XYZ file of C-alpha atoms in Angstrom:
714
model
C 40.856 193.015 168.913
C 40.753 190.965 165.310
C 38.968 188.893 161.556
C 39.373 187.522 159.122
C 39.042 185.034 160.135
C 41.024 185.672 162.322
C 41.494 187.541 165.332
C 40.856 187.120 164.889
C 40.199 202.107 167.736
C 35.240 211.543 163.062
C 32.713 213.337 163.624
C 31.826 214.803 167.031
C 28.201 215.101 168.082
C 26.978 216.588 171.336
C 24.627 214.864 173.744
C 21.977 217.396 172.810
C 22.198 216.372 169.159
C 21.684 212.733 170.064
C 18.704 213.329 172.287
C 16.967 216.455 170.967
C 14.557 214.829 168.576
C 17.169 213.887 165.972
C 17.966 210.531 167.527
C 16.290 209.603 170.752
C 18.447 207.338 172.907
C 16.312 204.962 174.973
C 16.832 204.291 178.649
C 20.094 202.421 178.993
C 20.053 198.740 179.851
C 21.565 197.848 183.160
C 19.936 200.641 185.147
C 17.290 198.351 186.639
C 17.602 195.305 188.881
C 17.629 192.758 186.060
C 21.058 191.747 184.788
C 21.054 192.402 181.020
C 24.189 190.350 180.354
C 22.188 187.144 179.854
C 23.844 183.815 179.075
C 26.167 182.729 176.270
C 24.123 181.966 173.170
C 26.017 178.694 172.723
C 27.985 176.663 175.239
C 31.309 174.937 174.828
C 31.417 171.736 172.777
C 34.570 169.959 173.955
C 33.432 166.366 174.715
C 34.129 166.646 178.465
C 35.561 163.627 180.272
C 37.024 163.065 183.757
C 40.764 162.579 183.893
C 40.564 158.963 185.072
C 38.975 157.960 181.750
C 41.766 159.524 179.682
C 44.761 157.493 178.507
C 48.200 158.526 179.703
C 50.266 159.739 176.763
C 49.650 160.274 173.095
C 50.276 163.105 170.644
C 47.625 165.630 169.665
C 48.170 166.953 166.125
C 46.395 170.300 165.959
C 46.070 172.398 162.792
C 47.060 176.073 162.993
C 47.211 178.819 160.390
C 50.929 179.480 160.749
C 54.036 179.164 162.861
C 54.086 182.659 164.366
C 56.878 185.134 163.786
C 57.128 185.611 167.552
C 56.322 183.715 170.749
C 56.010 187.029 172.619
C 52.309 187.927 172.847
C 53.183 191.573 173.571
C 54.735 192.174 170.148
C 52.861 193.517 167.136
C 53.317 190.426 164.955
C 51.961 187.989 167.547
C 49.023 185.942 166.276
C 46.478 183.351 167.416
C 49.106 180.611 167.531
C 51.303 182.802 169.742
C 48.396 182.977 172.175
C 47.776 179.229 171.988
C 51.394 178.466 172.863
C 51.388 181.011 175.703
C 48.235 179.479 177.204
C 49.907 176.056 177.344
C 53.365 177.017 178.612
C 53.147 180.287 180.592
C 51.446 181.475 183.799
C 48.179 183.391 183.650
C 46.878 184.944 186.823
C 43.336 184.923 185.445
C 41.694 182.946 182.661
C 38.273 183.056 181.024
C 35.446 180.783 182.122
C 32.711 179.462 179.841
C 30.801 182.761 180.153
C 33.772 184.857 179.086
C 34.413 186.234 182.551
C 37.830 186.276 184.229
C 38.385 183.859 187.071
C 41.412 183.264 189.284
C 43.739 180.542 188.022
C 44.263 178.362 191.106
C 47.423 176.761 189.729
C 49.185 180.129 190.064
C 47.143 182.208 192.520
C 45.972 181.527 196.036
C 44.219 184.912 195.934
C 44.317 188.344 194.306
C 42.351 191.340 195.498
C 42.342 195.093 195.940
C 43.533 195.701 199.506
C 43.747 199.520 199.388
C 42.115 202.300 197.387
C 43.406 205.350 199.324
C 45.684 207.063 198.765
C 46.463 204.607 195.957
C 44.946 201.422 194.589
C 46.957 198.403 195.765
C 46.444 194.838 194.551
C 47.920 192.010 196.600
C 48.733 188.781 194.764
C 49.328 185.640 196.822
C 51.061 183.094 194.605
C 50.794 179.333 194.770
C 53.498 177.908 196.996
C 54.381 175.346 194.307
C 54.584 177.749 191.367
C 58.038 177.540 189.770
C 59.616 178.163 186.397
C 60.907 175.217 184.408
C 64.458 176.054 185.534
C 63.428 175.560 189.166
C 63.249 179.230 190.194
C 60.188 180.399 192.115
C 57.754 182.700 190.351
C 57.763 185.981 192.240
C 57.832 189.756 192.442
C 60.966 190.034 190.264
C 59.029 188.586 187.302
C 56.070 190.917 187.870
C 58.368 193.931 188.115
C 60.334 193.020 184.975
C 57.115 192.687 182.967
C 55.829 196.026 184.284
C 59.032 197.855 183.340
C 59.072 196.310 179.856
C 55.431 197.167 179.151
C 55.057 200.496 180.956
C 55.978 202.487 177.847
C 58.680 204.441 179.658
C 61.567 202.682 177.922
C 61.146 202.985 174.147
C 63.904 200.435 173.572
C 61.249 197.772 174.202
C 59.319 197.077 171.003
C 55.929 196.624 172.609
C 52.580 196.495 170.850
C 50.608 197.574 173.909
C 51.099 198.889 177.425
C 47.505 199.471 178.577
C 47.242 199.033 182.315
C 50.969 198.632 182.874
C 51.339 202.374 182.288
C 49.159 202.965 185.377
C 51.420 201.026 187.767
C 53.534 203.104 190.148
C 55.581 200.353 191.778
C 55.792 196.609 192.367
C 57.317 195.146 195.498
C 57.569 191.961 197.502
C 54.927 191.511 200.168
C 55.342 190.015 203.623
C 56.970 186.948 202.096
C 58.290 185.641 198.755
C 54.829 184.428 197.738
C 53.247 187.886 197.962
C 53.423 190.599 195.303
C 52.121 194.115 195.988
C 51.217 196.199 192.937
C 50.580 199.914 193.589
C 48.850 201.941 190.876
C 49.462 205.622 190.193
C 45.882 205.900 188.891
C 42.886 203.659 189.594
C 42.607 200.787 187.145
C 39.378 198.787 186.921
C 40.785 196.130 184.584
C 43.685 195.083 186.854
C 42.766 191.417 186.337
C 43.895 191.739 182.719
C 47.524 192.180 183.797
C 50.202 189.471 184.036
C 48.239 187.050 181.850
C 50.423 185.726 180.423
C 53.403 186.347 182.677
C 56.853 185.973 181.110
C 59.971 185.228 183.186
C 62.343 188.061 184.036
C 64.815 186.372 181.651
C 62.558 187.526 178.779
C 61.343 190.858 180.145
C 64.543 191.971 181.880
C 66.299 193.681 178.954
C 65.206 195.180 175.612
C 67.345 192.665 173.704
C 65.821 189.639 175.410
C 62.312 191.107 174.994
C 62.742 192.148 171.371
C 64.595 189.081 170.118
C 65.006 186.437 172.801
C 61.385 185.264 172.895
C 60.691 185.477 169.182
C 62.010 182.077 168.169
C 62.072 180.114 171.431
C 61.054 180.110 175.076
C 63.783 178.589 177.218
C 62.029 179.104 180.550
C 58.313 178.364 180.947
C 55.772 177.511 183.665
C 52.754 175.578 182.493
C 51.646 171.980 181.900
C 53.732 171.997 178.692
C 57.060 173.412 177.548
C 58.236 174.414 174.081
C 60.308 171.499 172.786
C 60.864 172.622 169.204
C 59.900 175.384 166.767
C 60.383 174.132 163.208
C 59.617 176.941 160.799
C 60.810 174.937 157.803
C 58.221 172.188 158.331
C 55.701 174.549 159.901
C 55.416 172.858 163.290
C 55.673 173.720 166.973
C 56.078 170.801 169.359
C 55.004 171.171 172.984
C 55.946 168.474 175.504
C 55.040 167.755 179.126
C 56.676 170.007 181.697
C 58.506 167.797 184.207
C 58.359 170.593 186.809
C 54.609 171.198 186.473
C 53.019 171.112 189.925
C 49.383 170.968 188.851
C 47.439 168.036 187.461
C 49.885 166.317 185.085
C 49.178 166.651 181.399
C 47.477 163.557 179.990
C 49.052 164.059 176.562
C 52.767 163.487 176.011
C 52.945 166.052 173.213
C 50.935 168.615 171.310
C 52.115 169.275 167.766
C 50.756 172.496 166.247
C 50.930 171.931 162.489
C 50.558 174.612 159.829
C 47.828 173.445 157.459
C 45.988 175.802 155.056
C 42.240 175.905 155.621
C 41.440 174.420 152.217
C 43.774 171.448 152.845
C 42.467 170.422 156.238
C 39.739 168.022 155.117
C 42.265 166.016 153.107
C 44.751 166.030 156.014
C 42.076 164.825 158.437
C 41.130 162.028 156.045
C 44.805 161.097 155.606
C 45.154 160.650 159.356
C 47.745 163.391 159.856
C 45.521 165.624 162.038
C 43.402 165.038 165.130
C 41.899 168.488 165.592
C 41.294 171.328 163.124
C 39.165 174.415 162.770
C 37.173 174.010 159.562
C 34.764 175.870 157.298
C 31.040 175.051 156.871
C 31.537 172.950 153.715
C 34.052 170.691 155.489
C 31.699 170.475 158.464
C 28.914 169.217 156.198
C 31.185 166.512 154.761
C 32.213 165.290 158.207
C 28.652 165.354 159.508
C 27.497 163.177 156.601
C 30.471 160.836 156.963
C 29.877 160.381 160.702
C 26.312 159.155 160.273
C 25.844 155.469 161.141
C 26.090 153.049 158.196
C 27.224 155.844 155.903
C 30.457 156.138 153.977
C 29.462 159.554 152.771
C 26.592 160.649 150.620
C 27.336 160.315 146.916
C 25.192 163.393 146.435
C 28.038 165.471 147.850
C 30.848 163.901 145.864
C 32.346 164.570 142.416
C 29.678 164.496 139.731
C 26.897 164.985 142.278
C 25.491 167.881 140.285
C 25.109 165.768 137.132
C 21.555 164.980 136.103
C 20.531 161.653 134.619
C 20.369 163.344 131.212
C 23.947 164.612 131.621
C 25.166 161.148 132.523
C 23.363 159.593 129.551
C 24.808 162.220 127.218
C 28.303 161.567 128.581
C 27.912 157.817 127.943
C 26.643 158.467 124.448
C 29.581 160.716 123.562
C 32.106 158.262 125.008
C 30.616 155.473 122.895
C 29.828 157.550 119.803
C 31.311 157.591 116.326
C 33.308 160.815 116.819
C 36.576 159.276 117.947
C 38.177 162.504 119.189
C 35.117 163.444 121.216
C 34.816 159.859 122.494
C 38.435 159.784 123.646
C 38.099 163.136 125.382
C 34.889 162.083 127.124
C 36.367 158.729 128.150
C 39.311 160.478 129.820
C 36.915 162.853 131.582
C 34.776 159.918 132.801
C 37.859 158.120 134.150
C 38.935 161.262 136.024
C 35.458 161.609 137.479
C 35.390 157.948 138.591
C 38.852 158.334 140.143
C 37.761 161.477 141.988
C 34.605 159.715 143.196
C 36.645 156.759 144.529
C 39.005 159.169 146.303
C 36.061 161.062 147.761
C 34.444 157.842 149.052
C 37.749 156.759 150.624
C 38.064 160.122 152.351
C 34.494 159.893 153.606
C 35.211 156.519 155.217
C 38.236 158.030 156.970
C 36.269 161.101 158.039
C 33.690 158.901 159.769
C 36.159 158.750 162.677
C 35.689 162.476 163.281
C 32.878 164.668 164.545
C 32.096 168.362 164.291
C 32.177 170.291 167.548
C 30.552 173.674 167.262
C 29.972 176.795 169.279
C 30.204 180.535 168.774
C 33.554 182.301 168.818
C 34.173 185.087 171.323
C 34.143 187.422 168.310
C 31.559 189.102 166.115
C 31.320 190.173 162.489
C 30.395 193.789 161.828
C 29.631 196.039 158.898
C 32.148 198.894 159.033
C 31.226 202.291 157.556
C 34.114 204.598 156.704
C 33.108 207.970 158.097
C 36.216 209.824 156.922
C 35.189 210.606 153.353
C 32.365 210.340 150.850
C 28.643 210.096 151.619
C 29.257 208.261 154.910
C 30.787 211.345 156.530
C 27.147 212.335 157.043
C 25.812 210.613 160.150
C 22.327 210.534 158.624
C 23.572 208.421 155.710
C 25.353 206.035 158.079
C 22.194 205.656 160.132
C 20.195 205.099 156.955
C 22.525 202.248 156.011
C 22.030 200.756 159.468
C 18.231 201.107 159.340
C 18.160 199.395 155.949
C 19.697 196.220 157.395
C 17.718 193.258 158.651
C 20.342 191.967 161.070
C 18.205 188.995 162.099
C 18.070 187.815 158.490
C 21.844 188.136 158.143
C 22.447 186.154 161.334
C 20.064 183.435 160.178
C 21.757 183.160 156.790
C 25.097 182.367 158.442
C 24.199 180.523 161.642
C 20.901 178.735 161.107
C 22.282 176.212 158.554
C 24.938 175.296 161.135
C 22.391 174.682 163.881
C 23.685 177.615 165.924
C 21.600 180.352 167.608
C 20.918 183.053 165.022
C 20.689 186.076 167.318
C 22.044 189.469 166.192
C 24.746 190.961 168.401
C 23.418 193.848 170.470
C 26.696 195.387 171.664
C 30.004 196.546 170.245
C 31.800 195.940 173.536
C 30.708 192.517 174.798
C 28.769 189.414 173.824
C 25.794 187.745 175.464
C 26.887 186.161 178.738
C 29.782 188.511 179.363
C 29.547 190.857 182.329
C 29.426 194.070 180.268
C 26.841 192.877 177.747
C 23.529 194.637 177.181
C 21.579 194.962 173.960
C 21.944 198.658 173.200
C 20.969 198.470 169.522
C 17.809 200.402 170.378
C 19.954 203.537 170.424
C 19.960 203.248 166.642
C 16.826 201.256 165.907
C 15.796 198.150 163.996
C 15.293 197.716 160.271
C 12.904 200.351 158.931
C 12.860 201.099 155.216
C 10.766 204.262 155.524
C 12.985 205.667 158.260
C 16.084 204.915 156.187
C 14.590 206.694 153.184
C 13.581 209.657 155.346
C 17.122 209.975 156.704
C 18.528 209.947 153.172
C 16.036 212.563 152.023
C 16.919 214.728 155.004
C 20.581 214.433 153.992
C 19.721 215.765 150.515
C 19.756 212.528 148.509
C 16.973 212.705 145.921
C 15.697 209.726 143.957
C 15.955 210.368 140.238
C 18.055 213.505 140.681
C 20.437 214.604 137.901
C 23.722 212.708 137.643
C 26.850 214.531 136.550
C 28.665 212.461 133.989
C 32.280 211.541 134.630
C 34.726 212.234 131.821
C 35.588 208.554 131.337
C 31.884 207.624 131.151
C 31.339 210.365 128.606
C 34.118 208.988 126.405
C 32.750 205.490 126.792
C 29.271 206.622 125.805
C 30.670 208.175 122.660
C 32.245 204.853 121.688
C 35.601 204.259 119.976
C 36.775 207.106 117.767
C 33.583 209.024 118.419
C 31.427 206.245 117.031
C 28.032 205.148 118.300
C 27.962 203.950 121.876
C 27.044 200.458 122.962
C 23.516 200.711 124.307
C 23.780 197.720 126.611
C 23.933 199.978 129.667
C 26.552 197.707 131.299
C 29.820 199.067 132.610
C 31.375 195.684 133.557
C 31.765 196.787 137.171
C 30.081 194.471 139.679
C 27.439 196.433 141.498
C 24.081 196.187 143.170
C 21.320 198.694 143.160
C 20.421 201.170 140.438
C 23.050 201.443 137.728
C 25.144 204.469 138.716
C 25.771 205.238 135.080
C 22.094 205.255 134.137
C 21.128 205.494 130.473
C 23.113 207.054 127.670
C 23.871 210.751 127.684
C 22.899 213.052 124.878
C 25.975 214.124 122.914
C 27.468 217.245 124.497
C 25.165 217.223 127.517
C 26.585 217.306 131.037
C 23.845 215.340 132.767
C 22.124 212.054 132.102
C 18.484 211.366 132.681
C 17.632 208.498 135.013
C 14.609 206.377 134.374
C 13.555 207.098 130.777
C 13.229 204.431 128.112
C 16.547 202.897 127.015
C 18.176 205.182 124.508
C 16.003 208.176 125.393
C 17.769 211.487 125.977
C 16.902 214.407 128.169
C 18.082 218.019 128.347
C 20.729 218.958 130.857
C 19.492 218.884 134.455
C 16.250 217.023 133.740
C 15.280 214.744 136.617
C 13.200 211.591 136.370
C 9.631 211.596 137.684
C 9.507 211.641 141.466
C 7.790 208.243 141.605
C 10.514 206.502 139.580
C 11.458 203.895 142.202
C 14.073 202.229 140.039
C 16.199 205.368 139.780
C 19.191 205.873 142.059
C 19.482 208.520 144.714
C 21.597 211.493 143.702
C 23.052 214.645 145.239
C 25.166 217.363 143.656
C 25.224 215.397 140.434
C 26.558 212.217 142.039
C 24.740 208.918 142.587
C 24.671 207.362 146.055
C 26.947 204.397 145.384
C 29.191 202.913 148.055
C 32.349 200.887 147.461
C 32.008 197.569 149.297
C 35.460 195.987 149.754
C 35.717 192.247 150.448
C 38.501 189.653 150.675
C 38.659 187.192 147.788
C 40.294 184.174 149.449
C 38.732 180.689 149.627
C 37.794 181.138 153.289
C 35.786 184.300 152.639
C 32.687 182.833 151.036
C 30.546 183.532 154.099
C 31.522 187.219 154.034
C 30.717 187.438 150.339
C 27.310 185.839 150.905
C 26.554 188.323 153.682
C 27.761 191.225 151.521
C 25.440 190.196 148.708
C 22.447 190.199 151.068
C 23.463 193.570 152.500
C 23.731 195.013 148.988
C 20.191 193.899 148.182
C 18.900 195.430 151.421
C 20.577 198.739 150.610
C 19.224 198.639 147.085
C 15.682 198.710 148.488
C 16.279 202.150 150.001
C 18.081 203.492 146.937
C 21.728 202.940 147.920
C 23.894 201.311 145.279
C 27.013 199.266 146.028
C 30.063 198.414 143.971
C 31.635 195.174 145.163
C 35.429 195.244 145.066
C 37.175 191.938 145.822
C 40.811 192.189 146.890
C 43.430 189.664 147.957
C 43.410 188.478 151.541
C 46.963 189.770 151.982
C 46.066 193.361 151.085
C 42.520 193.442 152.495
C 43.309 194.778 155.933
C 46.570 196.627 155.429
C 45.863 198.304 152.092
C 42.132 198.888 152.429
C 40.692 198.712 155.945
C 43.604 200.228 157.901
C 44.307 202.823 155.200
C 40.637 203.802 154.828
C 40.296 202.784 151.164
C 36.686 201.605 151.394
C 33.134 202.751 152.101
C 31.718 199.485 153.439
C 33.611 196.439 154.690
C 33.041 193.297 156.734
C 35.513 192.220 159.370
C 35.486 190.886 162.918
C 36.580 191.957 166.380
C 37.144 189.570 169.289
C 35.124 190.209 172.405
C 37.069 190.881 175.583
C 36.397 190.699 179.282
C 38.114 194.099 179.594
C 36.398 196.456 177.129
C 37.368 199.632 179.002
C 40.994 198.794 178.201
C 40.897 196.724 175.027
C 38.022 198.359 173.122
C 38.961 201.989 173.676
C 41.487 202.136 170.778
C 38.823 200.653 168.482
C 36.323 203.446 169.128
C 38.545 206.373 170.212
C 38.012 209.614 168.335
C 40.815 210.011 165.759
C 43.177 212.884 166.531
C 45.706 214.719 164.339
C 49.282 213.520 164.783
C 52.300 215.807 164.948
C 53.053 215.249 161.262
C 49.552 216.291 160.243
C 48.266 212.768 159.625
C 45.260 211.368 161.467
C 46.021 208.979 164.299
C 43.152 206.481 164.212
C 44.696 203.804 166.487
C 42.419 200.828 165.646
C 39.367 202.929 164.801
C 39.291 201.996 161.127
C 35.830 203.539 160.628
C 37.269 206.956 161.654
C 34.041 207.654 163.580
C 34.411 208.727 167.201
C 33.155 211.219 169.757
C 34.566 213.013 172.771
C 31.740 211.642 174.894
C 32.560 208.009 174.087
C 36.214 208.659 174.948
C 35.179 210.210 178.252
C 32.954 207.248 179.152
C 35.802 204.816 178.475
C 38.148 206.903 180.621
C 35.661 206.958 183.487
C 34.950 203.232 183.212
C 38.616 202.211 183.369
C 39.221 204.418 186.425
C 36.175 203.246 188.408
C 36.828 200.444 190.896
C 33.111 199.953 191.525
C 32.458 197.084 189.097
C 28.750 197.825 188.756
C 29.403 201.473 187.945
C 32.139 200.532 185.478
C 29.762 198.167 183.636
C 27.108 200.890 183.522
C 29.573 203.340 181.957
C 30.629 200.783 179.346
C 26.999 200.184 178.397
C 26.453 203.941 178.056
C 29.497 204.143 175.809
C 28.100 201.331 173.688
C 24.793 203.168 173.245
C 26.675 206.217 171.970
C 28.715 204.049 169.614
C 25.486 202.614 168.212
C 24.083 206.126 167.795
C 27.118 207.286 165.807
C 26.616 204.351 163.402
C 30.265 203.892 162.481
C 29.975 200.125 162.700
C 27.021 197.766 162.888
C 27.499 194.475 164.806
C 25.822 191.639 162.911
C 26.372 188.166 164.359
C 28.707 186.160 166.529
C 31.149 184.161 164.421
C 30.592 180.395 164.177
C 33.277 178.157 165.663
C 33.542 174.772 163.925
C 36.164 172.171 164.754
C 36.707 168.663 163.443
C 37.897 166.360 166.235
C 38.583 162.653 166.534
C 35.672 161.069 168.325
C 37.880 159.731 171.129
C 39.598 163.098 171.706
C 38.183 164.750 174.839
C 38.237 168.043 176.716
C 39.007 169.966 173.560
C 37.146 171.336 170.567
C 34.955 174.424 170.316
C 35.892 176.291 173.507
C 33.617 179.286 172.977
C 34.578 181.911 175.569
C 36.605 179.575 177.779
C 40.388 179.317 178.018
C 41.503 175.778 177.095
C 42.679 173.555 179.948
C 45.619 171.901 178.219
C 46.493 169.390 180.925
C 43.038 167.787 180.671
C 43.160 167.187 176.904
C 43.695 163.629 175.757
C 42.371 160.448 174.175
C 39.881 158.176 175.917
C 41.084 154.866 177.303
C 39.921 151.914 175.273
C 36.292 151.219 176.121
C 35.901 154.431 178.163
C 33.109 156.872 177.463
C 33.093 160.662 177.841
C 31.142 162.281 180.639
C 27.573 163.402 180.149
C 28.112 166.406 182.406
C 30.776 169.055 183.058
C 34.439 168.142 183.037
C 36.564 168.154 186.160
C 37.715 171.718 185.440
C 34.196 173.002 184.922
C 34.752 173.723 181.257
C 31.458 172.405 179.950
C 28.770 174.634 178.579
C 26.912 176.715 181.120
């Protein structure tokens, strides 16, 4: 699972603790007759069109974040572009529909089902009679078996990033004929549909060398509507071309060129005509929306100089024509630059009028992560207080409402609305409640206006240089929200500082502020309740920073201070999130149709490794319980799909109760697309159907209903 971006697994509490008056867990959703999974909050926006209205040929130039280091999706450095290539050129036994649920891919499978459960689970795959690799060889049991052996985890010579599910297979054999593959499991596996998607040829999976290195730079043998023609890392492009041996509906496009274009350069590239499709940020979406309006070349209010008032413009003219020659020359140059920028902006707007914004919600959600390994957040009561201080509806509205997308808070850690496992289990923790948050903090021993023990460096600062008089500004130049953790100045030689007196007033050691001093911070054992909020600083992170600012203000209301720490995008995850160097952080996880398999490492209880370190897998909050682990284990081993979903929903309720992470909102998905480009755009949950993408024939119009492949919004 992934962010930023984007995508984009320790404290144990017993069931009795969670239910015996400390935190009542409501009746779990999904126990009644009504299906709690609901519908996707937003459908696909792909401009659907039937194939007979699409021109034959053409090149789709599609912006990506990078040319990946590997084309093998099962390696640790695979990324979103790796997945995109695999979807276009490799077999998948199952793919996601518009509701984020797996469905059989008819181009590869005639059928796939569990044919035995005793003494072992057996799945029988019946392959399409026409399914062949690009070298002419039939897809068959040898490919399935090679992938199983490579990913089973038994041979450590294979550098695999994951083996979930494959480690439960006992054997793979040919069925009654070459088109049948029998997979026998050593242990029951509920998420068997997740396997062999994608499926690599035995040429890639057959040996450690071919797995580790052979598929990193190229894919010689493929089986999809496209093949990999060229990987150009120097120019940052991957070119996919039609597969001559493809047996399904022929691809309408001749080529797809995946071009590396930084996010902040995409608007200019679209305007220059070098891109046809690109994921964009909200500011670019606003520009394109304005440009696409009839009889509009772009609103001048959005262009360079748009923020200048009439008085500013008059002053600029006066300076440029004034008697101060130096000032006049400088202002004249500035005015010329502004006019040039405005002309460029208007030209770009005219070019952008040929595009439209297609929008949906990503199959991923943004969460507030709370590091439970150290500091105040090791106390479950403090974590729950943070959660109860948040108005998640307000946060969702701040991000999604301006984009015209449904602003509904996410109610599950393990699925999103519309997916089979979804149920809103947030009631296990509770909605925003300031009084409850304050009560939890008080119960945890955090007292408003309590004495603050002065740090040595603060003491030296208060004394001023060379023991001189301190600056009485009260500012420490650290960005923070909430009550100033340093408070007012300390009396010379005193260990504690009073909180809440008049500026410059001193108090004897240990003196607390009046109990009704609402502006004072919470304190415990001489320390203020201040949490380090770590955020990425890159140009694409403005939304996260806006959300963080709102969260900080919400926490301030219950007495929790925050210190915002902005770090580079490159170090954000590796040096801070993964290493646990944060208190609060915002990042995203993708939703999955197989949470029993894919989500378990994200919420598994950390365990000590042999070297004494803590093995957290992907559980970067370090909060987990034995009960959650047990529920995941039961869910993945239960072949009754209804029972498995019920167990996953129970696990989600317990994850909410532990308050290690708080789901906030589904991520917006915004794409700029040429108006005549069809069957592509904001796919939402659905897997793209690459052979149906293309450009409309001259004079043709897109369909008003679902596309031929059923990929329209539900």
